[in-house]
Coordinates of C-alpha atoms in Angstrom, one line a residue:
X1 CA 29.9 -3.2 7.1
X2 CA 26.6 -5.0 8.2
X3 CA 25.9 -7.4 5.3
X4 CA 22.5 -8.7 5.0
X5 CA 22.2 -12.5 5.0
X6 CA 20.0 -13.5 2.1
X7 CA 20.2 -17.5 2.1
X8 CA 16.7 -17.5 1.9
X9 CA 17.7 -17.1 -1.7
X10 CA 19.4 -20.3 -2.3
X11 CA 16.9 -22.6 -1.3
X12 CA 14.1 -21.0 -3.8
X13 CA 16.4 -21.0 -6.6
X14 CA 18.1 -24.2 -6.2
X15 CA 14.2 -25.6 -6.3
X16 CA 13.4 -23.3 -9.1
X17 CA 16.4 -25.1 -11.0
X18 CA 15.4 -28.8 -10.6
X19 CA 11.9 -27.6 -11.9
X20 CA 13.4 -26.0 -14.9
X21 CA 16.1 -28.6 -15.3
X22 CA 12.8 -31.6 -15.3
X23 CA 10.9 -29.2 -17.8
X24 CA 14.3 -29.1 -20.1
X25 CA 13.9 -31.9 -23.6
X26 CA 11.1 -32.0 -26.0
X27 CA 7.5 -31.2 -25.7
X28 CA 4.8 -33.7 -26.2
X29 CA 4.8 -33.0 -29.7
X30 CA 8.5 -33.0 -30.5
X31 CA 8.9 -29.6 -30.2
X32 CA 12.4 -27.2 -30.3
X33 CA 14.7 -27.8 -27.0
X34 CA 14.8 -24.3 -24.4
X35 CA 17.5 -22.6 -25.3
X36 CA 21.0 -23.6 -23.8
X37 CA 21.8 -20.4 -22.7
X38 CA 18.8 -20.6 -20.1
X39 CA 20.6 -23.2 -18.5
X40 CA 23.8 -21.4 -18.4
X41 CA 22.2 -18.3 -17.4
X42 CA 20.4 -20.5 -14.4
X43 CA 24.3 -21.5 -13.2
X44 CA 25.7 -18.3 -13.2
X45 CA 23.0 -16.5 -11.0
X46 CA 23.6 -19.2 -8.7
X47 CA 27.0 -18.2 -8.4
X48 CA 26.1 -14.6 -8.3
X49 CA 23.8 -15.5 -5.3
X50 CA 26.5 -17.1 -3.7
X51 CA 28.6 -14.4 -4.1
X52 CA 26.3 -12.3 -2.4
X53 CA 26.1 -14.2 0.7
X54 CA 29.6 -14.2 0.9
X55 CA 30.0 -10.1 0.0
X56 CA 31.7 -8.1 3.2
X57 CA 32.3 -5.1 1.4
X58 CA 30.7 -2.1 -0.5
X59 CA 33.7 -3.6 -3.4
X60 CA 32.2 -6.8 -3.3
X61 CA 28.7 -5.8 -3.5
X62 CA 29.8 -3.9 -6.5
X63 CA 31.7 -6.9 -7.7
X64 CA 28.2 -8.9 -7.6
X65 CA 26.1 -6.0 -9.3
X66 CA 28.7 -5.9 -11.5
X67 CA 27.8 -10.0 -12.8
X68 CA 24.0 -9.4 -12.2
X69 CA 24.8 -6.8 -14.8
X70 CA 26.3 -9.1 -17.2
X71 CA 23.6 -12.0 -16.7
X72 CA 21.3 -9.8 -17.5
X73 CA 22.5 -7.9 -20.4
X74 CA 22.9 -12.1 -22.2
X75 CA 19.0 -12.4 -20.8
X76 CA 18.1 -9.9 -23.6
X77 CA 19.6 -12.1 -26.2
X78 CA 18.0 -15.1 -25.4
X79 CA 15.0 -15.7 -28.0
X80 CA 12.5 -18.3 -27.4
X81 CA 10.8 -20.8 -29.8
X82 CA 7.1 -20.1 -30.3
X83 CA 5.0 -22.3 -29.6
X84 CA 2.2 -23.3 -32.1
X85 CA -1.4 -24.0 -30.7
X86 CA -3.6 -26.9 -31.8
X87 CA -7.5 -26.1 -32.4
X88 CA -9.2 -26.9 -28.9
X89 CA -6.7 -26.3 -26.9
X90 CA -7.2 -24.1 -24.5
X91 CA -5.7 -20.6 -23.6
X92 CA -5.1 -21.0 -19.8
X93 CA -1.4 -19.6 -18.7
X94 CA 0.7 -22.6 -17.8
X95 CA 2.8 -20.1 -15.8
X96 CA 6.1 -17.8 -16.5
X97 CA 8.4 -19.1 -19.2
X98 CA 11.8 -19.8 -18.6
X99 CA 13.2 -16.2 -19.4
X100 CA 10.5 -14.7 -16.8
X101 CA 11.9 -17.1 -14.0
X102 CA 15.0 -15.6 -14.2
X103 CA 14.3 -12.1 -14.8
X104 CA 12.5 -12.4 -11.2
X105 CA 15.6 -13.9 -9.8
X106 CA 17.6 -11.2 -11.5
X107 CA 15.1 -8.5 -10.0
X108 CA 15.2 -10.6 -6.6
X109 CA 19.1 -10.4 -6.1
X110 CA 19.2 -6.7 -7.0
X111 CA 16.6 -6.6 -3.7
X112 CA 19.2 -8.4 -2.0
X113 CA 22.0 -6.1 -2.9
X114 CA 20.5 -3.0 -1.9
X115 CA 19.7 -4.7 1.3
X116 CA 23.4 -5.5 2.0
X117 CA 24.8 -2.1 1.1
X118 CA 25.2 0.5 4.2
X119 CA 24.3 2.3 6.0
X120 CA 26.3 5.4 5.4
X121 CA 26.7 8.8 6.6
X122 CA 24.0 10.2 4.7
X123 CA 21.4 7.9 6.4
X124 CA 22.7 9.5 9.9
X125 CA 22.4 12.9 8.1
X126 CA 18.4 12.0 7.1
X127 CA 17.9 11.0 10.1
X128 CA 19.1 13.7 12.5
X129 CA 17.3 16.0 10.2
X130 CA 13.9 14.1 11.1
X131 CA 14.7 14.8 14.0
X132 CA 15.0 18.3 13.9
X133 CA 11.9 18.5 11.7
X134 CA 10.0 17.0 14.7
X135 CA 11.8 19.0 17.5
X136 CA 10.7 22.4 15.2
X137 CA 7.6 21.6 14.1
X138 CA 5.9 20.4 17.6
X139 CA 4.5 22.7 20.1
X140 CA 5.8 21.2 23.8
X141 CA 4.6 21.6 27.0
X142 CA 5.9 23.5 30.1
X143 CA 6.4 19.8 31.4
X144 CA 7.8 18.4 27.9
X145 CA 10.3 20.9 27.4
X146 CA 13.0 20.2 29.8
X147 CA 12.2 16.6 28.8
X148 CA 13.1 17.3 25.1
X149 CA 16.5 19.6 26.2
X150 CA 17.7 16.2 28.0
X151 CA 16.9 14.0 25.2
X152 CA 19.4 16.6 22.6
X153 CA 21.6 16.9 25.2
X154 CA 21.9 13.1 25.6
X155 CA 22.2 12.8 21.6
X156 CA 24.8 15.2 20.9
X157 CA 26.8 13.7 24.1
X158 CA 26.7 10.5 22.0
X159 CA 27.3 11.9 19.1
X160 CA 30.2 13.8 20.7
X161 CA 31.8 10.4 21.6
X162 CA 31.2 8.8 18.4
X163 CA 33.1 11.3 16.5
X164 CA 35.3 12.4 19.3
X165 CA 34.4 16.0 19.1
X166 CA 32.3 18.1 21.5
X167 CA 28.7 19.9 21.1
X168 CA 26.8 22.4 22.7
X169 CA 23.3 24.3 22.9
X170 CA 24.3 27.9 22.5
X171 CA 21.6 29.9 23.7
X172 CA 18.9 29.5 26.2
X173 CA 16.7 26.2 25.1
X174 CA 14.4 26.4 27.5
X175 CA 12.8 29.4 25.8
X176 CA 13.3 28.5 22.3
X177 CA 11.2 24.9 23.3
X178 CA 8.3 27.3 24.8
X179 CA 7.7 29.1 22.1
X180 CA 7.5 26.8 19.1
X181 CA 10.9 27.8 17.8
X182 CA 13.1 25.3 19.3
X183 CA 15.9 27.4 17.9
X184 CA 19.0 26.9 20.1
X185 CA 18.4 23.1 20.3
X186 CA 17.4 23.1 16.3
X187 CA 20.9 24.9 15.7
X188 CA 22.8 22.1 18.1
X189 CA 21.4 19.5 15.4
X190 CA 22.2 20.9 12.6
X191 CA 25.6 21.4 14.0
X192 CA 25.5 17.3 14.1
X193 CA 24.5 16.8 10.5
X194 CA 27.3 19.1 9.6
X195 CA 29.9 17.1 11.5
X196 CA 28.8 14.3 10.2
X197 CA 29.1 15.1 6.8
X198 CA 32.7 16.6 6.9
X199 CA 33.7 13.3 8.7
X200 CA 33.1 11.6 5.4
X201 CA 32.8 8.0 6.8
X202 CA 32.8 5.0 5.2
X203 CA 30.4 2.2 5.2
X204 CA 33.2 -0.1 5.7
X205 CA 36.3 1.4 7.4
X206 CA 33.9 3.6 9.6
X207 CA 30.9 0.6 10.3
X208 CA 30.8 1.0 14.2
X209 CA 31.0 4.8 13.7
X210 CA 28.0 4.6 11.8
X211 CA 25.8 2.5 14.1
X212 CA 26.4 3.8 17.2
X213 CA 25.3 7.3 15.8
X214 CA 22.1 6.1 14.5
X215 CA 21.7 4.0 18.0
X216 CA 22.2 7.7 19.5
X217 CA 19.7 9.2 16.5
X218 CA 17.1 6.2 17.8
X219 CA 17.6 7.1 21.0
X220 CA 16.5 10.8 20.0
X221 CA 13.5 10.3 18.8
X222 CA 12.4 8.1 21.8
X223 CA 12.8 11.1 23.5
X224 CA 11.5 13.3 21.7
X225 CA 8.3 10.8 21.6
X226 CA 8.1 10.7 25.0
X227 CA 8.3 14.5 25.5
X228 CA 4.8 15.7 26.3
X229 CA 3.7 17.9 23.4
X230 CA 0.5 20.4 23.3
X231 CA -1.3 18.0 21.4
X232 CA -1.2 15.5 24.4
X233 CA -3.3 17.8 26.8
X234 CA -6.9 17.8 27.2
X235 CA -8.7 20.9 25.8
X236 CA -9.5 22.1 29.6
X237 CA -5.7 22.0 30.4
X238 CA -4.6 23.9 27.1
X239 CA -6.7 27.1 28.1
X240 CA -5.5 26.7 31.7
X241 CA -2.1 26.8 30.2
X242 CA -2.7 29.5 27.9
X243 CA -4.1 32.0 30.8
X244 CA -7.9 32.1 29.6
X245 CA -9.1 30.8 33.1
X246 CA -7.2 33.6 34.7
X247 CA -9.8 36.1 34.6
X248 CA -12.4 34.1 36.5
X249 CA -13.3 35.4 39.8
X250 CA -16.3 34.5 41.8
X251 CA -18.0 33.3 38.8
X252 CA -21.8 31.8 38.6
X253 CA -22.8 31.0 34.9
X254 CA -22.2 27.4 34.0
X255 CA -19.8 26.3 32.1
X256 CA -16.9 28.5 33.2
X257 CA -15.5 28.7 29.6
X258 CA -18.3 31.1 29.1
X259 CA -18.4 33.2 32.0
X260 CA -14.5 33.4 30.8
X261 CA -15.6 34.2 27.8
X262 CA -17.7 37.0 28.8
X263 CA -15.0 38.4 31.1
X264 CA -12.2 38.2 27.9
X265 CA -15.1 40.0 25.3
X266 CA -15.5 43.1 27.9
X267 CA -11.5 43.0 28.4
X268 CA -11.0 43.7 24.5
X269 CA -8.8 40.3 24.5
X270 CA -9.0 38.9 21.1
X271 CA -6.4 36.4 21.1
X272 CA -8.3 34.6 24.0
X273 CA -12.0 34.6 22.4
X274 CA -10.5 33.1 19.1
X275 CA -8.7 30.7 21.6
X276 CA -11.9 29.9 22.7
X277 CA -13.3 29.4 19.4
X278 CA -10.7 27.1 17.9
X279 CA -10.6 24.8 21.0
X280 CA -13.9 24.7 22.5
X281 CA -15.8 22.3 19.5
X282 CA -19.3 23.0 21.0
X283 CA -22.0 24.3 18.7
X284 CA -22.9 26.2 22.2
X285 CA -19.4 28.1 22.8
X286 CA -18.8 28.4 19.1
X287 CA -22.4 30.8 18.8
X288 CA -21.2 32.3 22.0
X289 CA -17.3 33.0 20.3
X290 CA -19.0 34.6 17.3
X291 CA -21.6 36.4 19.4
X292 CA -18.8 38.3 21.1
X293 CA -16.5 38.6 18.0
X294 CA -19.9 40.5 16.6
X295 CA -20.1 42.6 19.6
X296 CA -16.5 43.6 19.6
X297 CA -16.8 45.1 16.1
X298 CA -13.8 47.3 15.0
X299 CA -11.9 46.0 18.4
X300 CA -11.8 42.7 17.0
X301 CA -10.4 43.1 13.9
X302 CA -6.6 41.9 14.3
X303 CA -5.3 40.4 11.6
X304 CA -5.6 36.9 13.1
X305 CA -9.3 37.5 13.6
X306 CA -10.0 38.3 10.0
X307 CA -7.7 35.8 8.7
X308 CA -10.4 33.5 10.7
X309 CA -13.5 34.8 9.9
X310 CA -12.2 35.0 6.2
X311 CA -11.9 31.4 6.4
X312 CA -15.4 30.9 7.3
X313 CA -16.9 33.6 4.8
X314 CA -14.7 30.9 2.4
X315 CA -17.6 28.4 3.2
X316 CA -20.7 31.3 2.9
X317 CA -20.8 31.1 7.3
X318 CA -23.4 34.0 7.8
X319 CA -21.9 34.3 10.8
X320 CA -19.0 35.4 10.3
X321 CA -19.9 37.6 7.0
X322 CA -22.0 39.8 9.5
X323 CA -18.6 40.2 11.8
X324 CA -16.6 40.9 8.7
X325 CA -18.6 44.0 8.1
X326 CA -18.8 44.7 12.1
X327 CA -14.8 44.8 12.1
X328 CA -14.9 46.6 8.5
X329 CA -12.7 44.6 7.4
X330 CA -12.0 45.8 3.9
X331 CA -9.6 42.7 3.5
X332 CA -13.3 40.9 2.9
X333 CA -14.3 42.8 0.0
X334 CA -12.8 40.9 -2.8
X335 CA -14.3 37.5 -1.6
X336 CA -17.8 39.2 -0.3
X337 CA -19.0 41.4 -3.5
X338 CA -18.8 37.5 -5.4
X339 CA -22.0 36.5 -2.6
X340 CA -23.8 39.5 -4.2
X341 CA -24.3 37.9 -7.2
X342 CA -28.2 37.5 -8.3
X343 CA -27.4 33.8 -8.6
X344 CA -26.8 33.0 -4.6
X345 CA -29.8 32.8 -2.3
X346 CA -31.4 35.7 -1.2
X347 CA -30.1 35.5 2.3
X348 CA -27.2 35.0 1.6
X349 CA -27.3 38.2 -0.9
X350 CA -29.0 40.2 2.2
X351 CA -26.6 39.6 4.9
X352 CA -23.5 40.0 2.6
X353 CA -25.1 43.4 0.9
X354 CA -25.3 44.5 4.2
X355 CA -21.4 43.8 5.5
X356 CA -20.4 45.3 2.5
X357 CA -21.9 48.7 3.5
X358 CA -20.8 48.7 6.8
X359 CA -17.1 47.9 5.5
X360 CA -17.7 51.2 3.8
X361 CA -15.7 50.3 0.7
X362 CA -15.6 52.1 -2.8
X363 CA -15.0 48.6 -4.7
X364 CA -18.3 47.2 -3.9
X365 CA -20.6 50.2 -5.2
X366 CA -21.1 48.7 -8.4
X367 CA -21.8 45.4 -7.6
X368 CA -24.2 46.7 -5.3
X369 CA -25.9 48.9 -7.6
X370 CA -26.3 46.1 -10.1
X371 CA -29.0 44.9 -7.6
X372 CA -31.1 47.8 -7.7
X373 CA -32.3 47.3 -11.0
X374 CA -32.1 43.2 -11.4
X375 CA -32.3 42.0 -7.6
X376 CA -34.9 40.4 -5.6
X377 CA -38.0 42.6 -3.8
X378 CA -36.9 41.8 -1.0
X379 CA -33.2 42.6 -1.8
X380 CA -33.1 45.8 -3.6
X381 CA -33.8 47.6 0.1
X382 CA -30.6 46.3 1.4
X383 CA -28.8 47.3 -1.9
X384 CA -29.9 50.6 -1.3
X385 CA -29.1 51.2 2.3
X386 CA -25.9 49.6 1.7
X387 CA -24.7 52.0 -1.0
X388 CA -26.0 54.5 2.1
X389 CA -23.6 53.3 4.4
X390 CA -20.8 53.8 1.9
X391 CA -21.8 57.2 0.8
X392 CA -19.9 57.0 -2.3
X393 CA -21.2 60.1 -5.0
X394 CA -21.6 57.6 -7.7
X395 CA -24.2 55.9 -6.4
X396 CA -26.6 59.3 -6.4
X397 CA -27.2 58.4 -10.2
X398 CA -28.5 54.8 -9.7
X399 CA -30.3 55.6 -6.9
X400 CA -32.5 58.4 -8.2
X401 CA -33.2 56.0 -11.2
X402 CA -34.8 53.6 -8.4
X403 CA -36.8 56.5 -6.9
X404 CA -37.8 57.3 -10.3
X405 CA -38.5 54.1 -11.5
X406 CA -38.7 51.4 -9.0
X407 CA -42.6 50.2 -7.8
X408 CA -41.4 48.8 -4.5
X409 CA -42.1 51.6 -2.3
X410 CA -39.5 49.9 0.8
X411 CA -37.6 49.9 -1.9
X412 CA -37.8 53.9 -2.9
X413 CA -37.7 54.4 0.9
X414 CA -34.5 52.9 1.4
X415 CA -33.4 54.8 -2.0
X416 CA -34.2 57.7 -0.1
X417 CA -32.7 57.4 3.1
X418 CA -29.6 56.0 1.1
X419 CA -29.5 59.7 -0.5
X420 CA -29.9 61.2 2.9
X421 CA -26.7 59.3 4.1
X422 CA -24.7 60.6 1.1
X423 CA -25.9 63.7 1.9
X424 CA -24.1 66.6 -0.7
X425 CA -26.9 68.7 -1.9
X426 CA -27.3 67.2 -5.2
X427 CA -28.5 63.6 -3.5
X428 CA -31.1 65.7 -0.8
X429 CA -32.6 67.8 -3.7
X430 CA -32.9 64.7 -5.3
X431 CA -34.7 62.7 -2.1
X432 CA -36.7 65.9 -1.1
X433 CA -38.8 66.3 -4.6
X434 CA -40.6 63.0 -3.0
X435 CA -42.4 64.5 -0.1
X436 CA -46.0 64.0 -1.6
X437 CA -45.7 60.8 -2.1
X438 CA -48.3 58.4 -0.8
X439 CA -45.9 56.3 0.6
X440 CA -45.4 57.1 4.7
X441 CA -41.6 55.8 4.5
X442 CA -41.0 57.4 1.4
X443 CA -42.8 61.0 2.6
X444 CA -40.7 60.7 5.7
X445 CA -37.5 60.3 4.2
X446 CA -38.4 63.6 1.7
X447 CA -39.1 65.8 4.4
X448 CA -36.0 64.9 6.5
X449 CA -34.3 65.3 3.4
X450 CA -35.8 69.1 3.3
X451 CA -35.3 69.8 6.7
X452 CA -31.5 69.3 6.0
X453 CA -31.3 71.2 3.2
X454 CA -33.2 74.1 5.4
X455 CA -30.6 74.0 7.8
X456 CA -27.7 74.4 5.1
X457 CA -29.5 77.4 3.6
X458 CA -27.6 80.4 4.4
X459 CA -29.4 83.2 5.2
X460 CA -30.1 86.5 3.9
X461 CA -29.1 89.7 4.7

């Protein structure tokens, strides 16, 4: 066992004593002796911190604690005089009392036994599993992952020597390292922590054992340091590596991460415009990213996509509200129908109102039609045309209540047209009773409204 030398000990103590020892008789003013069990107390930790420095084994270590123990339990029963205070004299701390010295010494040798005990098979356990941790949870390079395959190959080859038993990496490692799973080399590890635990060695019979696996486990996570990982690469060489340059031809627009761009939004490739838009930090490609995410629409709307743009609705991006109702993402609805509340600000209200009715969901009628009689002017258009777009039955009632009612005649328009879009005959007798009106929009929308219901006449015999 490797037994920490703490003679760094003796020298502060021994001081510590001949200060006590000088402070030891009366006070100035005749006052009570210190206690001679201080002094006694003083002699034993000496010997306990002599022991210490002497300790070769986890028994003698427990040996030591075992008298700390004791020293400290007869601390407790040590009671001090008090001291009495005369008027003027000052309250400034004239440092630790005697009992306080050697509770820090006490505390100080416990320090010092810790420090000598081990290191055991568990500590080799910990740390291979770091290790693994590491090897698992980093993304390598083409370059880094043969480089990380030699370094657990090295390891359990060491290992294998240590504990005179033989490892392998079952399965191809190469491919496990490339895709983030690590999983044959991961395996071969925890194969080693395994081993290591049914050797059940000891901190003294089994010293040397112990070191030179932890030497081996060092030696590891060197190489698994100096394995080139994703994160080491420049942004440029991540999308070379990832294939988004491979659609470039004879290109002309400047910078080529956009005429990639433009190539992957017309290809229907997803994975490589949201590539673009997590690596590519510019406030330039990050407009162009969401630009084509807003073009793609319905073609966009993977699961990884949404999950994105859901993360950026999160923080009220306008942006990425409009693509969530371009995609019709009905996974948005929950967290969109709260930005229709009268409280927000009006754009906010307008551009989420409008997503909402192109997602075409049933959930978000009522929240909608709340704003046709309490939103904004300039909001209760967009309610209307978005309860349009959903063409949901039950929103005939509230809008025929805005025709009715409503002064806003963009507002009755939209009501209108909403009816249209809905379009059973109950909603078009309801928009086509409006064709007087003085209102152009509103007139217009009547008369298409009676023109439909012309065509659905069936006709006589």
């Amino acid at each position: 066992m490797d037994v920490t030398q703490i003679s760094r000990y003796m020298s502060e103590d021994a001081d510590a004593g001949e200060d006590a020892d000088a402070a030891e008789g009366t006070d100035a003013d005749g006052g009570e002796e210190e206690p001679e069990l201080i002094g006694e107390l003083r002699e034993r930790l000496d010997d306990v911190e002599a022991a210490l420095e002497a300790a070769e084994t986890e028994d003698d270590l427990d040996d030591v604690e075992a008298d700390l123990d004791g020293v400290e339990s007869d601390l407790d029963d040590v009671e001090l005089p008090e001291e009495e205070g005369e008027e003027g004299d000052d309250d400034e701390d004239d440092g630790p009392s005697p009992v306080e010295e050697l509770e820090d010494r006490i505390a100080d040798l416990r320090d010092g036994i810790e420090n000598a005990r081990g290191p055991y098979g568990e500590d080799v356990v910990d740390a291979v599993s770091g290790a693994r941790s590491t090897l698992s949870s980093t993304r390598w390079t083409e370059d880094g992952v043969p480089e990380v395959e030699a370094a657990v190959s090295a390891f359990l080859e060491a290992v294998g020597e240590a504990l005179d038993a033989s490892f392998e990496i079952d399965g191809d490692a190469e491919t496990d390292a490339e895709e983030g799973s690590g999983g044959a080399l991961v395996a071969a590890l925890q194969s080693v922590e395994g081993a290591v635990e049914d050797a059940g060695l000891d901190a003294d019979e089994d010293a040397e054992t112990i070191a030179s696996l932890l030497e081996a486990v060092e030696e590891l996570e060197a190489g698994l340091e100096d394995a080139e990982e994703w994160s080491d690469l420049e942004v440029r060489d991540q999308l070379a590596a990832e294939g988004y340059y491979d659609v470039l031809g004879h290109y002309k627009d400047f910078p080529v991460e956009w005429s990639a761009l433009k190539e992957h939004e017309m290809r229907g490739n997803v994975d490589m415009v949201l590539l673009a838009f997590d690596s590519l930090q510019s406030d330039y490609m990050e407009e162009h990213c969401l630009e084509a995410l807003e073009r793609m629409g319905r073609t966009a709307a993977t699961d990884e996509a949404i999950e994105e743009m859901l993360g950026l609705a999160n923080r009220r991006n306008h942006d990425a509200i409009r693509i969530l109702g371009k995609m019709r993402a009905t996974e948005a609805v929950d967290t969109l129908v709260e930005y229709v509340e009268p409280d927000n600000d009006t754009k906010l209200q307008k551009v989420t109102l409008k997503a909402l009715g192109e997602i075409g969901s049933r959930e978000a009628v009522q929240p909608i039609a709340n704003h046709l009689a309490a939103g904004e002017a300039d909001v209760r258009p967009v309610a209307a045309r978005a309860l349009g777009l959903i063409g949901d039955t039950r929103a005939i009632q509230p809008l025929s209540e805005t025709l009715e009612t409503d002064d806003d005649d963009t507002t009755r328009a939209a009501a209108a047209w909403a009816l249209r879009q809905i379009g059973t005959r109950e909603a078009l007798e309801i928009a086509a009773e409006y064709d007087d009106e003085r209102s152009f929009l509103l007139q217009t929308e009547a008369e298409k409204a009676q023109a439909t219901l012309g065509d659905e006449a069936e006709p006589t015999a």
